Short mmCIF file of C-alpha atoms in Angstrom, two decimals:
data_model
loop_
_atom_site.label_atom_id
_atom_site.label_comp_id
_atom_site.label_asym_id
_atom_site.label_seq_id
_atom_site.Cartn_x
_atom_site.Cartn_y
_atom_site.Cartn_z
CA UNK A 190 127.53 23.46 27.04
CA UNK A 191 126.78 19.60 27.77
CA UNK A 192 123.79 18.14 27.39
CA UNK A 193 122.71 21.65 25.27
CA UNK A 194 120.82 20.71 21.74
CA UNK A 195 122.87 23.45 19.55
CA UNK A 196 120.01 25.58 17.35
CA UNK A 197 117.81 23.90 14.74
CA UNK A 198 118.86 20.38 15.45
CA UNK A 199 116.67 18.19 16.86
CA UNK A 200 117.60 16.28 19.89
CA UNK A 201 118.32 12.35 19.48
CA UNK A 202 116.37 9.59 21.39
CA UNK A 203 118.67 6.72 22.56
CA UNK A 204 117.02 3.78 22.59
CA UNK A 205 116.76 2.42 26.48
CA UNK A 206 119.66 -0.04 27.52
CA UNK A 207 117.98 -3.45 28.62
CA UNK A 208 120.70 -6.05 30.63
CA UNK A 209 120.13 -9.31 31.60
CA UNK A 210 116.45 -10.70 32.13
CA UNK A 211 115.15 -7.03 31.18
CA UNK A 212 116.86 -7.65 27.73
CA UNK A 213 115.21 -11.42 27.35
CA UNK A 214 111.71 -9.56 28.09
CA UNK A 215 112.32 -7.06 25.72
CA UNK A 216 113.40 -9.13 22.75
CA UNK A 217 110.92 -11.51 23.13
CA UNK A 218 108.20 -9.26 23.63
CA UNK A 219 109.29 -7.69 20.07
CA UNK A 220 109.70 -11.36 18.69
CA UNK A 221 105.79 -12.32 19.22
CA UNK A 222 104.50 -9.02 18.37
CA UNK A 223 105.97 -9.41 15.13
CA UNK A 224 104.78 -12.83 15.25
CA UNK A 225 101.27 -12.08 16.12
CA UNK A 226 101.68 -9.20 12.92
CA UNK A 227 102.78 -11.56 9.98
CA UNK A 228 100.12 -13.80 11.33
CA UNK A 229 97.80 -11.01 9.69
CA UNK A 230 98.15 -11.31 6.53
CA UNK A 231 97.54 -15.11 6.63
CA UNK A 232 93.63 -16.70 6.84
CA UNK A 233 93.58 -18.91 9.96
CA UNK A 234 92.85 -21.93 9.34
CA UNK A 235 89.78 -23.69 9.22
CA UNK A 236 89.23 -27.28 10.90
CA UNK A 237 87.61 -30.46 8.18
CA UNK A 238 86.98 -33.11 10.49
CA UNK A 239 85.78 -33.36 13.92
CA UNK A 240 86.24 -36.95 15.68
CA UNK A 241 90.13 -37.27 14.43
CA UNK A 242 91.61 -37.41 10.69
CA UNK A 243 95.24 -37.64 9.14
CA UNK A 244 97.05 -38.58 5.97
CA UNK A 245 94.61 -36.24 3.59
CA UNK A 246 94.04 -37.10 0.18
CA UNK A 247 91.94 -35.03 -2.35
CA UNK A 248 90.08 -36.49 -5.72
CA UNK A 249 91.24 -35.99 -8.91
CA UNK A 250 87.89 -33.47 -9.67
CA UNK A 251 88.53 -31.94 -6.22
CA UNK A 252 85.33 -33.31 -4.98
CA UNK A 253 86.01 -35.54 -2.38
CA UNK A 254 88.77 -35.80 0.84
CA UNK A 255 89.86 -39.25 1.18
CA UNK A 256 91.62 -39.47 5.06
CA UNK A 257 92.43 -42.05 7.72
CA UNK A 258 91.11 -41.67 11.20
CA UNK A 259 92.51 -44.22 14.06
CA UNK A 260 90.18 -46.97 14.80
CA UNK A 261 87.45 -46.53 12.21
CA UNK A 262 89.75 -46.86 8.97
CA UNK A 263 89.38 -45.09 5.63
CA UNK A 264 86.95 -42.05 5.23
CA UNK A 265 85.58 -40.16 2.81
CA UNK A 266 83.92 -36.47 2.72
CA UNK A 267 82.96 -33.71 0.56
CA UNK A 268 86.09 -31.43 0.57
CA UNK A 269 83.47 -28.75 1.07
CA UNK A 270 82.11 -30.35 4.09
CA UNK A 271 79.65 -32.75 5.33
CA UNK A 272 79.03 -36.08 7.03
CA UNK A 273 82.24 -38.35 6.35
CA UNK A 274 81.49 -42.11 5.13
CA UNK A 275 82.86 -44.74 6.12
CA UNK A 276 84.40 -46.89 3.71
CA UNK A 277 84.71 -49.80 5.98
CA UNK A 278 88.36 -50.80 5.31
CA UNK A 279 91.62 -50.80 6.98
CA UNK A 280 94.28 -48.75 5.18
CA UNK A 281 97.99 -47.40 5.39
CA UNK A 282 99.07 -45.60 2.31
CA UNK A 283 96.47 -45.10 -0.38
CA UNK A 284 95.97 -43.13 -3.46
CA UNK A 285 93.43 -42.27 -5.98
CA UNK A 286 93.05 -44.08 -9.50
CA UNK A 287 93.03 -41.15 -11.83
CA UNK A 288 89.53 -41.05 -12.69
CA UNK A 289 88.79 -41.22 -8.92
CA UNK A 290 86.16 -44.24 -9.23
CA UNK A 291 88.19 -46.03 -6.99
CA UNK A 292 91.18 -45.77 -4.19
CA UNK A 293 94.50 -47.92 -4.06
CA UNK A 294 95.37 -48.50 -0.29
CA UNK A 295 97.93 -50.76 1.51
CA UNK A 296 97.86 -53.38 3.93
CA UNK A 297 99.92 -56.65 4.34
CA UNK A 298 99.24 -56.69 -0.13
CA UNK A 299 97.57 -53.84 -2.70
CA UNK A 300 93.99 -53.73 -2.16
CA UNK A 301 91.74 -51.96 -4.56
CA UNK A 302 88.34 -50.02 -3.07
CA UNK A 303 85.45 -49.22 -5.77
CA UNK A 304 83.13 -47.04 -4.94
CA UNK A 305 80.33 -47.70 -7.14
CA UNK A 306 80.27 -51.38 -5.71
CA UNK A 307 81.56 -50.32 -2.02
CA UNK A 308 83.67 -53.16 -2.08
CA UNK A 309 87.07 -53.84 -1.95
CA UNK A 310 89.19 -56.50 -3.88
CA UNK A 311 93.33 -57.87 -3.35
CA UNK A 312 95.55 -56.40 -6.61
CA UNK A 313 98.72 -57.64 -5.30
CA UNK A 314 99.00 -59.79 -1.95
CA UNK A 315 101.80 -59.90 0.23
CA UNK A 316 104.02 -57.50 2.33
CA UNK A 317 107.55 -56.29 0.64
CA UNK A 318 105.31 -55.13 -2.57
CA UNK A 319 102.85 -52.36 -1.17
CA UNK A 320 105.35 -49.82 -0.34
CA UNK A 321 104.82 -46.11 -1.38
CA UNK A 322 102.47 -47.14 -4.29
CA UNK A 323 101.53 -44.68 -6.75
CA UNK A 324 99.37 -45.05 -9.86
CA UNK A 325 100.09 -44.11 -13.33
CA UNK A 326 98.33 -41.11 -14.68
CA UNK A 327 97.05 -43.12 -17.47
CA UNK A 328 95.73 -45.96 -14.47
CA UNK A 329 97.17 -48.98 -16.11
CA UNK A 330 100.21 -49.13 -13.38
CA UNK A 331 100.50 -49.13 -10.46
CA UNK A 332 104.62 -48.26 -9.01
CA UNK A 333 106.32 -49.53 -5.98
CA UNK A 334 109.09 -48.58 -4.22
CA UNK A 335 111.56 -52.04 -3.42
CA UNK A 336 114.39 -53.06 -4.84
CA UNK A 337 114.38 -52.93 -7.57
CA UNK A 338 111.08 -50.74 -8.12
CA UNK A 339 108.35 -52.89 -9.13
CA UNK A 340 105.42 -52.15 -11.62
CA UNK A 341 101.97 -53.58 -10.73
CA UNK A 342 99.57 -53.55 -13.70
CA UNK A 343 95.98 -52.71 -13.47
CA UNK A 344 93.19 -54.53 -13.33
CA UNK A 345 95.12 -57.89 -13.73
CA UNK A 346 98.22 -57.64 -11.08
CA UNK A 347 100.54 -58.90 -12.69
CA UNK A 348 104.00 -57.92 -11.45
CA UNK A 349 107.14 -56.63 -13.36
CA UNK A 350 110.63 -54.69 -12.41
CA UNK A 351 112.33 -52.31 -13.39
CA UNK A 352 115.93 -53.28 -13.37
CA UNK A 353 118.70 -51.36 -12.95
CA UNK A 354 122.28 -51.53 -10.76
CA UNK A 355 124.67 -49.27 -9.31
CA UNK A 356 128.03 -48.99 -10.05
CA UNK A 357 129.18 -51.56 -7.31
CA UNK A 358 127.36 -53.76 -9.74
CA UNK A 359 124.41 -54.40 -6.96
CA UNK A 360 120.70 -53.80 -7.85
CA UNK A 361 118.64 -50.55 -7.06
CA UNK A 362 116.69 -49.95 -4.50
CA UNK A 363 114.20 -47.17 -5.34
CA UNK A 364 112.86 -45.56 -3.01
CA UNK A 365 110.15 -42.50 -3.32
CA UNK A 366 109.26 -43.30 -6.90
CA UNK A 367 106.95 -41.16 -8.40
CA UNK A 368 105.71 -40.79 -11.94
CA UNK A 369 106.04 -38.05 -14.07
CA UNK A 370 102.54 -36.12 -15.08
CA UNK A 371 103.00 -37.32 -19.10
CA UNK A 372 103.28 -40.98 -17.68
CA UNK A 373 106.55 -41.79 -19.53
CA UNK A 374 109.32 -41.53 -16.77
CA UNK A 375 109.02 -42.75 -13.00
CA UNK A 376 111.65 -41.03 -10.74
CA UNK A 377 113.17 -42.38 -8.01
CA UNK A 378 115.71 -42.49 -5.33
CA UNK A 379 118.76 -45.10 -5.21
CA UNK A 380 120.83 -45.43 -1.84
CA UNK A 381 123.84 -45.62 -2.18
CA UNK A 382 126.98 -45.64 0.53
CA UNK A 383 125.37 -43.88 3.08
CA UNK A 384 124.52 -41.23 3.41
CA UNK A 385 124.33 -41.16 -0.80
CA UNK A 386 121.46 -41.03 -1.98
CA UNK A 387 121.10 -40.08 -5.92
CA UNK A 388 118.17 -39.29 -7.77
CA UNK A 389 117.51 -41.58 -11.16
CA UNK A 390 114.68 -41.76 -13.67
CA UNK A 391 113.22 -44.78 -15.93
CA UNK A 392 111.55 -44.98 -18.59
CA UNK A 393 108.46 -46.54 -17.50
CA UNK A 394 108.54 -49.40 -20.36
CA UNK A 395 111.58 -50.30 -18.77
CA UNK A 396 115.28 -49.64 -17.94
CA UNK A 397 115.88 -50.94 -21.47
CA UNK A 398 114.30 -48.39 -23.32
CA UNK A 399 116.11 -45.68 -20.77
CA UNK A 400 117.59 -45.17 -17.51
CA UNK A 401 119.58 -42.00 -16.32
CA UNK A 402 121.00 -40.93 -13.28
CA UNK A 403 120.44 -36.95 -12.52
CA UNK A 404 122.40 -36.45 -9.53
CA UNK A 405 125.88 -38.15 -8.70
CA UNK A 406 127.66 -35.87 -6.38
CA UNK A 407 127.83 -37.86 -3.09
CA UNK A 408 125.23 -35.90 -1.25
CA UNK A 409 122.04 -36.96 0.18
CA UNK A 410 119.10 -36.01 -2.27
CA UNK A 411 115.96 -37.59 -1.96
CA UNK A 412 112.00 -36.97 -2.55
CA UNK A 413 111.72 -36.42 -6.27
CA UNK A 414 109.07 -34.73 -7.30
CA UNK A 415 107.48 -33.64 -10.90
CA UNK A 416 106.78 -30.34 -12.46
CA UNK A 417 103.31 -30.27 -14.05
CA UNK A 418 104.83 -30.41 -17.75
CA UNK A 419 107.33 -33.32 -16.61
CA UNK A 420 110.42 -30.90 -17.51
CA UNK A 421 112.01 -30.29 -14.47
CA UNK A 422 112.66 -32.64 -10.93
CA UNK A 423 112.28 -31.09 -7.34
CA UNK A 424 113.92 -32.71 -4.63
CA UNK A 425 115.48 -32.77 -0.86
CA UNK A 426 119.13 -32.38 -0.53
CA UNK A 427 121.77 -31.27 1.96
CA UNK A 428 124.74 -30.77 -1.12
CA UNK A 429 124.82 -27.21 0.53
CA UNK A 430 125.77 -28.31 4.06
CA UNK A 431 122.55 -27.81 5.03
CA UNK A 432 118.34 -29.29 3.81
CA UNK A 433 117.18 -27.63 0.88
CA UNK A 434 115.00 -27.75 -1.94
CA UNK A 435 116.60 -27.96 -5.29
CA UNK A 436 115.35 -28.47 -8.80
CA UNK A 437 117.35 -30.07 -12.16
CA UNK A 438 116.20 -30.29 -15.67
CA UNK A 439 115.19 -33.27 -16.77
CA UNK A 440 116.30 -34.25 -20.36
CA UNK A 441 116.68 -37.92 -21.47
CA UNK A 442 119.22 -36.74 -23.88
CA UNK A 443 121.52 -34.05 -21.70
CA UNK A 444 123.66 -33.98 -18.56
CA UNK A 445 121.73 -31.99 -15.94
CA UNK A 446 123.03 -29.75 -13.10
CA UNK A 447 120.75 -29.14 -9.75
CA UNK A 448 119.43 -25.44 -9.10
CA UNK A 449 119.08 -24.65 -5.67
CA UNK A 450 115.40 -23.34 -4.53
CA UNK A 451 116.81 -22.18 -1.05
CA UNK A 452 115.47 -22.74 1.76
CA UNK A 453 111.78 -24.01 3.19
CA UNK A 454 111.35 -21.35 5.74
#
């Protein structure tokens, strides 16, 4: 007979029909509670500053938060918490020297901030060579993204390049640069026809002494970054059709193939 459960099965649920709006309510009711579930297993998080605060920047000892905060300047707390100082400077980019005595920070020039004196001194003046600066782990150099990259020494300023030049026969504009944890090789990214953008590495004596290109494959890869035992380079790329994270051995001796990560999600 219809509509009869035969013996000693159990009768099946069907799941309710939703059309139109009813079916917009009901998947996005479903879509936040799961949202408001994975959210569980995650600690909220906890607010550092009150008053404003951007661009954070911890010490190397993992003492102090170095941050900017609009119309004061550069500030400095106890990553634990506590009354910020004031540093009394105006900053863009900055980073820490390795021994975290002092802070590099930009603006119109490389500036230098000690804070044992709580003063500030010009490394490098002039706009054009104070663009994504990053110092060596060893704190001798400082690296700057231009074209070609440009080495700062420390304390004394002076000013070197590192040379290199695409195959059009033009000179490199590094972009990104960033140095690898053992202090011998500073990656960085060269543009080339847009939208190319390949990843290459120096040795950071100078081109002379090495200079290799890890990606050539016409895509757009950009923001290298190190692993902690300066064997392998992350970075951005889009080779997939789409923005991913990818990683490539680094060898000075050995061609090198990118791994894809997969996505950030």
């Amino acid at each position: 007979m219809r509509g009869t459960t035969p013996p000693g099965r159990a009768s099946r649920v069907h799941p309710p029909r939703y059309a139109g709006r009813d079916k917009q309510d009901h998947i996005h009711n479903f879509c936040r509670l799961r949202s408001r579930s994975s959210r569980k297993s995650f600690d909220a998080p906890v607010q550092v500053t009150s008053g404003g605060g951007f661009q954070p920047a911890i010490s190397p000892d993992g003492q102090w938060l170095l941050y900017r905060m609009h119309g004061v300047g550069i500030c400095r707390m106890p990553t634990e918490g506590g009354q910020p100082d004031t540093l009394g400077i105006i900053g863009y980019e900055f980073d820490w020297s390795p021994s975290g005595d002092s802070v590099l920070y930009t603006n119109n020039g490389l500036h230098i901030y000690e804070f044992a004196s709580g003063s500030s001194y010009t490394l490098h003046n002039g706009a054009g060579w104070d663009d994504g600066p990053a110092w060596s782990p060893l704190g001798t150099e400082i690296v700057v993204q231009g074209e070609p990259v440009k080495l700062i020494s420390f304390p004394d300023g002076q000013l070197s390049t590192l040379d290199c030049e695409d195959p059009d026969g033009t000179g490199c504009s590094g972009e990104f640069p960033t140095w690898s944890p053992d202090g011998q090789w500073i990656a960085f990214v060269v543009a080339g026809q847009y939208p190319v953008y390949n990843i290459w590495v120096t040795d950071a004596r100078g081109p002379e002494f090495g200079l290799i290109q890890v990606t050539d494959d016409g895509e757009e890869d950009y923001s290298p970054t190190w692993s902690a035992d300066s064997a392998t380079i992350y970075f951005s790329s889009d080779r997939n059709g789409r923005r991913e994270i990818w990683k490539v051995p680094f060898n000075a001796l050995l061609p090198t193939k990118p791994k894809s990560l997969g996505g950030l999600r």
